[in-house]
Coordinates of C-alpha atoms and ligand atoms in Angstrom, one line a residue:
M386 CA -61.1 24.2 -85.4
N387 CA -63.0 24.2 -88.7
I388 CA -66.2 22.9 -88.5
L389 CA -68.5 22.5 -91.9
G390 CA -72.1 23.0 -91.2
I391 CA -74.2 21.7 -93.1
E392 CA -78.3 22.8 -93.1
T393 CA -81.8 21.1 -95.0
S394 CA -84.5 20.7 -92.7
C395 CA -86.7 22.9 -94.9
D396 CA -86.4 24.7 -98.1
E397 CA -83.3 26.6 -97.8
T398 CA -80.1 24.6 -99.0
A399 CA -77.4 25.5 -96.7
A400 CA -73.9 25.0 -96.0
S401 CA -71.2 27.3 -93.7
L402 CA -67.7 27.2 -92.6
L403 CA -67.1 28.4 -89.6
E404 CA -63.9 29.1 -87.2
G405 CA -63.7 28.5 -83.5
R406 CA -61.7 29.1 -81.1
G407 CA -61.8 29.2 -77.2
D408 CA -65.5 31.4 -77.4
K409 CA -64.1 33.6 -80.9
I410 CA -66.4 32.6 -83.6
K411 CA -65.7 33.6 -87.5
V412 CA -68.3 32.3 -89.8
I413 CA -65.3 32.6 -92.6
S414 CA -68.8 31.1 -95.2
N415 CA -72.2 31.0 -95.6
I416 CA -73.9 29.7 -98.4
V417 CA -77.9 29.6 -98.9
S418 CA -79.7 28.9 -102.0
S419 CA -83.3 29.3 -100.8
Q420 CA -86.1 27.5 -102.7
I421 CA -88.6 30.3 -101.7
D422 CA -89.5 31.2 -105.5
I423 CA -90.3 27.8 -105.9
H424 CA -92.6 27.8 -103.0
K425 CA -93.9 30.2 -103.7
K426 CA -96.8 29.2 -106.4
Y427 CA -97.9 26.4 -104.1
N428 CA -98.4 29.2 -101.4
G429 CA -95.8 27.3 -98.5
V430 CA -93.7 24.3 -98.7
V431 CA -94.4 21.5 -100.8
P432 CA -91.7 18.1 -99.5
E433 CA -91.5 16.7 -102.3
V434 CA -90.3 19.3 -104.5
A435 CA -88.2 19.8 -101.9
A436 CA -86.4 17.3 -101.1
R437 CA -85.3 17.1 -104.5
E438 CA -84.2 20.6 -104.8
H439 CA -82.2 20.0 -101.7
V440 CA -80.4 17.0 -104.0
L441 CA -79.7 19.0 -106.9
N442 CA -78.4 22.2 -105.2
I443 CA -76.6 20.6 -101.8
L444 CA -72.8 19.6 -103.5
P445 CA -72.3 22.8 -104.8
V446 CA -73.4 24.7 -102.0
I447 CA -70.5 23.0 -99.9
N448 CA -67.9 23.3 -102.3
E449 CA -68.7 27.4 -102.5
A450 CA -68.6 27.7 -98.8
I451 CA -65.7 25.6 -98.4
G452 CA -63.6 26.7 -101.4
N453 CA -60.1 25.1 -101.0
I454 CA -60.3 24.3 -97.2
K455 CA -60.5 20.8 -95.4
P456 CA -63.0 21.5 -92.4
D457 CA -61.4 18.8 -88.8
A458 CA -64.9 18.3 -88.6
I459 CA -68.4 18.0 -90.0
A460 CA -72.0 19.7 -87.8
V461 CA -75.7 18.5 -89.7
A462 CA -78.3 19.7 -88.6
T463 CA -80.0 15.8 -87.9
G464 CA -83.9 17.3 -86.6
P465 CA -86.4 18.2 -86.3
G466 CA -87.7 19.3 -90.2
L467 CA -89.0 17.9 -93.0
I468 CA -87.9 14.0 -92.9
T469 CA -86.2 14.1 -96.6
S470 CA -85.3 17.4 -96.2
L471 CA -83.3 16.3 -93.6
M472 CA -81.9 12.7 -95.4
V473 CA -81.0 15.2 -98.3
G474 CA -78.0 16.7 -95.2
V475 CA -77.5 13.6 -93.4
E476 CA -76.9 11.3 -96.1
T477 CA -74.0 14.1 -98.0
A478 CA -72.7 14.4 -94.4
K479 CA -72.1 11.0 -93.8
T480 CA -70.8 10.7 -97.4
L481 CA -68.5 13.7 -96.5
A482 CA -67.2 12.3 -93.1
Y483 CA -66.2 8.5 -94.7
A484 CA -64.8 9.5 -98.0
W485 CA -62.5 12.6 -96.0
N486 CA -62.1 10.3 -92.8
L487 CA -63.3 13.2 -90.6
P488 CA -65.6 13.4 -87.4
V489 CA -69.3 14.5 -87.4
I490 CA -71.8 16.4 -84.7
S491 CA -75.5 15.4 -85.0
V492 CA -77.3 18.9 -84.7
N493 CA -80.8 20.1 -83.4
H494 CA -82.1 22.1 -85.6
I495 CA -83.7 24.5 -82.6
E496 CA -80.8 24.1 -81.2
G497 CA -79.1 25.7 -84.6
H498 CA -81.3 28.5 -84.0
I499 CA -80.1 29.0 -80.0
Y500 CA -76.5 28.7 -81.1
S501 CA -77.0 31.4 -83.5
C502 CA -76.8 34.0 -80.9
F503 CA -73.6 32.8 -80.0
I504 CA -72.2 33.5 -83.5
D505 CA -71.1 37.1 -82.8
N506 CA -71.5 37.0 -79.1
A507 CA -70.4 34.0 -77.4
A508 CA -68.3 35.9 -75.1
K509 CA -71.8 38.1 -73.7
I510 CA -73.9 35.0 -73.2
K511 CA -74.7 34.4 -69.5
F512 CA -76.0 31.5 -67.7
P513 CA -78.6 30.8 -67.1
A514 CA -80.4 32.1 -70.3
I515 CA -83.8 32.7 -71.1
F516 CA -84.0 31.8 -75.4
L517 CA -87.1 32.7 -77.5
T518 CA -86.6 30.5 -80.7
V519 CA -89.3 31.2 -83.6
S520 CA -90.5 29.9 -86.5
G521 CA -92.3 28.1 -88.9
G522 CA -92.0 25.0 -87.5
H523 CA -91.5 25.9 -84.0
T524 CA -92.0 28.3 -80.7
M525 CA -90.0 28.2 -77.3
I526 CA -88.6 29.0 -74.5
V527 CA -85.8 27.1 -73.4
L528 CA -83.7 27.6 -70.7
M529 CA -80.0 26.8 -70.7
K530 CA -77.9 26.5 -67.4
N531 CA -74.4 25.9 -69.4
H532 CA -73.1 24.4 -72.9
G533 CA -75.2 20.9 -72.9
E534 CA -78.4 22.0 -70.6
L535 CA -80.7 23.1 -72.1
K536 CA -84.2 22.7 -71.0
I537 CA -87.3 23.1 -72.8
I538 CA -90.2 25.4 -70.6
G539 CA -92.5 26.1 -72.7
E540 CA -94.0 25.5 -76.3
T541 CA -96.7 25.9 -78.6
V542 CA -100.0 23.4 -78.1
D543 CA -100.9 24.2 -81.7
D544 CA -99.4 26.3 -84.0
A545 CA -95.8 28.1 -84.6
A546 CA -95.6 32.2 -84.7
G547 CA -94.2 31.7 -88.1
E548 CA -97.5 30.0 -89.0
A549 CA -99.5 32.2 -88.2
F550 CA -98.1 35.1 -89.6
D551 CA -98.0 33.3 -92.6
K552 CA -101.5 32.5 -92.5
A553 CA -102.4 35.2 -91.4
A554 CA -100.8 37.2 -94.8
K555 CA -102.0 33.6 -96.8
L556 CA -105.7 34.6 -95.7
L557 CA -104.9 38.7 -96.6
G558 CA -104.3 37.8 -99.8
L559 CA -100.4 38.4 -99.3
G560 CA -98.8 35.9 -100.4
Y561 CA -95.2 33.2 -99.1
P562 CA -93.8 33.8 -96.9
G563 CA -95.7 35.4 -94.8
G564 CA -93.9 37.0 -91.6
P565 CA -91.8 39.1 -93.7
L566 CA -94.8 40.4 -95.6
V567 CA -97.5 41.0 -92.5
S568 CA -94.8 43.0 -91.1
K569 CA -93.8 45.5 -93.8
E570 CA -97.8 45.5 -93.7
A571 CA -98.1 46.6 -90.2
D572 CA -95.1 49.0 -90.9
K573 CA -97.5 51.2 -92.9
F574 CA -100.2 51.8 -90.4
S575 CA -100.3 54.4 -87.4
G576 CA -103.0 55.6 -85.2
G577 CA -106.2 54.5 -83.3
S578 CA -108.0 51.4 -84.1
G579 CA -110.5 49.4 -82.6
L580 CA -109.3 45.9 -84.0
E581 CA -108.8 43.5 -81.0
F582 CA -107.2 40.4 -81.0
P583 CA -107.1 37.4 -78.2
R584 CA -104.2 37.1 -76.7
P585 CA -104.4 33.4 -75.9
M586 CA -102.4 31.4 -72.8
L587 CA -101.1 34.9 -71.5
N588 CA -102.9 34.4 -68.7
K589 CA -102.3 30.8 -67.7
P590 CA -99.7 29.8 -65.0
N591 CA -97.2 28.4 -67.9
F592 CA -95.2 28.9 -70.1
D593 CA -96.8 27.5 -73.3
F594 CA -98.3 29.5 -76.7
S595 CA -100.8 28.8 -78.3
F596 CA -101.8 30.8 -82.0
S597 CA -104.6 29.0 -84.4
G598 CA -106.7 30.9 -82.5
L599 CA -105.8 34.2 -83.6
K600 CA -105.7 33.1 -86.9
T601 CA -109.6 32.4 -86.3
S602 CA -109.8 35.2 -85.1
L603 CA -109.0 37.4 -87.8
L604 CA -111.0 34.8 -90.3
Y605 CA -114.3 35.9 -88.3
K606 CA -113.4 39.8 -88.4
V607 CA -112.7 39.7 -92.0
Q608 CA -115.7 37.4 -92.8
K609 CA -117.6 40.5 -91.2
D610 CA -115.6 43.5 -92.2
K611 CA -117.2 44.1 -96.2
K612 CA -114.4 47.2 -96.0
W613 CA -111.5 44.9 -94.6
K614 CA -109.6 45.4 -98.5
K615 CA -108.6 48.8 -97.6
R616 CA -108.0 47.7 -94.0
I617 CA -105.2 45.3 -94.6
S618 CA -102.4 46.8 -92.7
E619 CA -104.3 47.4 -89.7
Y620 CA -105.7 44.0 -89.3
C621 CA -101.6 43.2 -89.6
F622 CA -100.3 45.7 -87.0
K623 CA -102.8 44.3 -85.0
Y624 CA -102.2 41.0 -85.1
Q625 CA -98.4 41.5 -85.0
E626 CA -99.5 43.3 -82.2
A627 CA -100.7 40.2 -80.6
I628 CA -98.1 37.6 -81.5
V629 CA -95.6 39.9 -80.3
D630 CA -97.1 40.3 -77.5
V631 CA -97.5 37.3 -76.3
L632 CA -94.7 36.3 -76.8
V633 CA -92.7 39.6 -75.3
K634 CA -94.2 39.0 -71.9
K635 CA -94.6 35.5 -71.6
T636 CA -90.3 35.6 -72.1
I637 CA -89.6 38.0 -69.6
K638 CA -91.9 35.6 -66.8
A639 CA -89.9 33.2 -67.7
A640 CA -86.5 35.3 -67.5
K641 CA -87.5 36.2 -64.3
K642 CA -89.2 33.0 -62.7
Y643 CA -85.7 31.6 -64.0
D644 CA -83.6 34.9 -62.7
A645 CA -81.6 34.8 -66.2
K646 CA -78.9 36.5 -66.3
T647 CA -79.5 37.0 -70.1
V648 CA -82.3 36.6 -72.6
C649 CA -81.7 36.1 -76.0
L650 CA -84.0 36.1 -79.5
S651 CA -84.1 33.6 -82.5
G652 CA -85.5 31.8 -85.0
G653 CA -87.2 32.9 -88.3
V654 CA -89.6 35.3 -86.7
S655 CA -86.8 37.0 -84.6
A656 CA -86.1 39.0 -87.9
N657 CA -89.2 40.5 -87.0
K658 CA -88.9 44.5 -86.0
T659 CA -91.7 44.4 -83.4
L660 CA -90.7 42.2 -81.7
R661 CA -86.6 42.4 -81.6
E662 CA -87.5 46.1 -80.7
T663 CA -90.4 45.4 -78.1
L664 CA -88.0 42.5 -76.0
E665 CA -84.8 44.2 -75.9
K666 CA -86.4 47.4 -74.3
E667 CA -88.9 44.6 -71.8
A668 CA -85.8 42.8 -71.4
K669 CA -83.0 46.0 -70.5
K670 CA -85.9 47.2 -68.1
E671 CA -85.2 43.8 -65.9
K672 CA -81.2 44.7 -65.8
K673 CA -81.0 41.4 -68.8
T674 CA -78.5 41.7 -71.7
F675 CA -80.6 40.4 -74.6
I676 CA -77.9 39.3 -77.2
K677 CA -80.2 39.2 -81.3
P678 CA -78.7 37.2 -84.0
E679 CA -77.8 39.2 -87.2
F680 CA -80.6 39.3 -89.6
K681 CA -78.7 36.9 -91.8
Y682 CA -78.8 34.3 -89.0
T683 CA -82.0 34.7 -87.8
T684 CA -83.8 32.7 -91.1
D685 CA -82.6 29.0 -91.6
N686 CA -78.8 28.6 -92.4
A687 CA -75.9 26.7 -91.6
A688 CA -73.8 29.2 -89.9
M689 CA -75.8 28.5 -87.1
V690 CA -76.1 24.7 -86.9
A691 CA -72.0 24.9 -87.3
C692 CA -72.1 27.5 -84.3
A693 CA -73.5 24.4 -82.1
G694 CA -71.6 21.8 -84.0
Y695 CA -68.6 23.8 -82.7
F696 CA -69.6 24.1 -78.8
N697 CA -70.7 20.3 -79.4
A698 CA -67.3 19.7 -80.4
K699 CA -65.9 20.5 -77.7
R700 CA -67.3 18.5 -75.4
N701 CA -66.2 16.1 -77.4
K702 CA -69.8 15.3 -78.4
Y703 CA -68.8 13.2 -82.0
I704 CA -70.8 10.4 -83.3
P705 CA -69.5 7.9 -86.0
W706 CA -70.9 8.5 -89.3
Q707 CA -72.6 5.3 -89.2
K708 CA -74.7 6.4 -86.6
L709 CA -75.6 9.7 -87.9
K710 CA -79.4 9.6 -88.6
A711 CA -82.2 12.1 -89.7
N712 CA -84.9 12.2 -87.4
C713 CA -88.0 14.5 -87.5
N714 CA -89.2 14.2 -84.1
L715 CA -85.6 14.4 -82.7
D716 CA -86.0 15.8 -78.9
L717 CA -84.1 18.5 -77.3
K718 CA -81.0 17.3 -75.1
Ligands
LIG1124 O1 -86.2 29.6 -89.1 P1 -86.9 29.9 -90.4 O2 -86.3 30.6 -91.8 O3 -87.6 28.3 -90.8 C1 -88.2 27.0 -89.5 O4 -87.2 26.6 -89.0 O5 -89.3 27.2 -89.2 O6 -88.2 30.8 -90.6 C2 -89.5 30.8 -91.2 C3 -90.3 31.7 -90.5 C4 -91.7 32.1 -91.4 O7 -92.3 31.4 -91.1 C5 -91.3 33.6 -91.8 O8 -93.0 34.0 -91.9 C6 -91.2 33.7 -90.7 O9 -90.0 32.5 -90.1 N1 -90.6 35.0 -90.4 C7 -90.6 36.3 -90.2 C8 -90.3 37.2 -90.9 N2 -89.5 36.5 -91.5 C9 -89.4 35.7 -91.5 N3 -91.9 36.4 -89.6 C10 -92.6 37.7 -88.7 N4 -91.6 38.8 -89.3 C11 -90.6 38.4 -90.4 N5 -90.0 39.3 -90.3
LIG1125 ZN1 -85.2 27.1 -88.7

């Protein structure tokens, strides 16, 4: 079956056509129109500007994604995200479903990130599986016992991991989005360092995270250091190390507690090389299968939404287009 996926949660207008047959997934197209260059000058995403750009881009992007193939169903990310951005994707999905008489599937954006792991690896993911899903808007550990049986077992109590990267980049004057820039600087550093960042909530007996203290710690360190501009790569290296350390240790602890067969990584921050390599190494030490998405499926895209839509469609989780609604606080089932 062919699914059209639509994604407009934040600052990427995306559409994808995906063909699913059993556990075999084929991404026919994956079109992403990024607004990064527009939001760069504001050092972050401006919701009003993002929504206006989505309105301009959504139909050309869908047109490019489907070519002359008519899909069998439409899957759309309905939340969480920026509400005015989400509304563009949702209203477009509704209109197309009405015009083409197609069934629709409402996809949680985070569920979409989780399903990015299934695109090339559906047959390899054995349940129970633990997903670390990390991006600019969320940081979560999710236990998946089967399709449709997802439970959040830990999440951030304040900033998301991607937000921690973005805020550090802003503070160090590197630009936006911060993750790739901090990581690029960190890669330049080698050798010893006297800098030490806190590992918030590492020893708490739960799977929650907190990253806002890390950013404050960076601010205080930089304020006290007259030579910080000459040590940017060292600051980035140690800051990234602290984030990765907490994410990996908590994920492995969760995998052990829930006896997970598979450990999966997803979300925009999963593009981080150090995080990918460290979690893979630690998961393998525990004899768990490790799955990560291809780079192009880490940051926001619609193939992940179409993939989640496909697995929901297999379980008949369609809703009438009249009930489709953008909802920024949508809970993961
Ligand atoms: O999933 P995503 O595209 O959007 C949200 O759902 O939020 O994630 C974007 C986030 C940004 O905070 C960005 O800085 C971060 O992912 N990111 C990275 C890297 N690439 C993107 N963080 C660390 N290292 C990277 N290489
Ligand atoms: Zn996302």
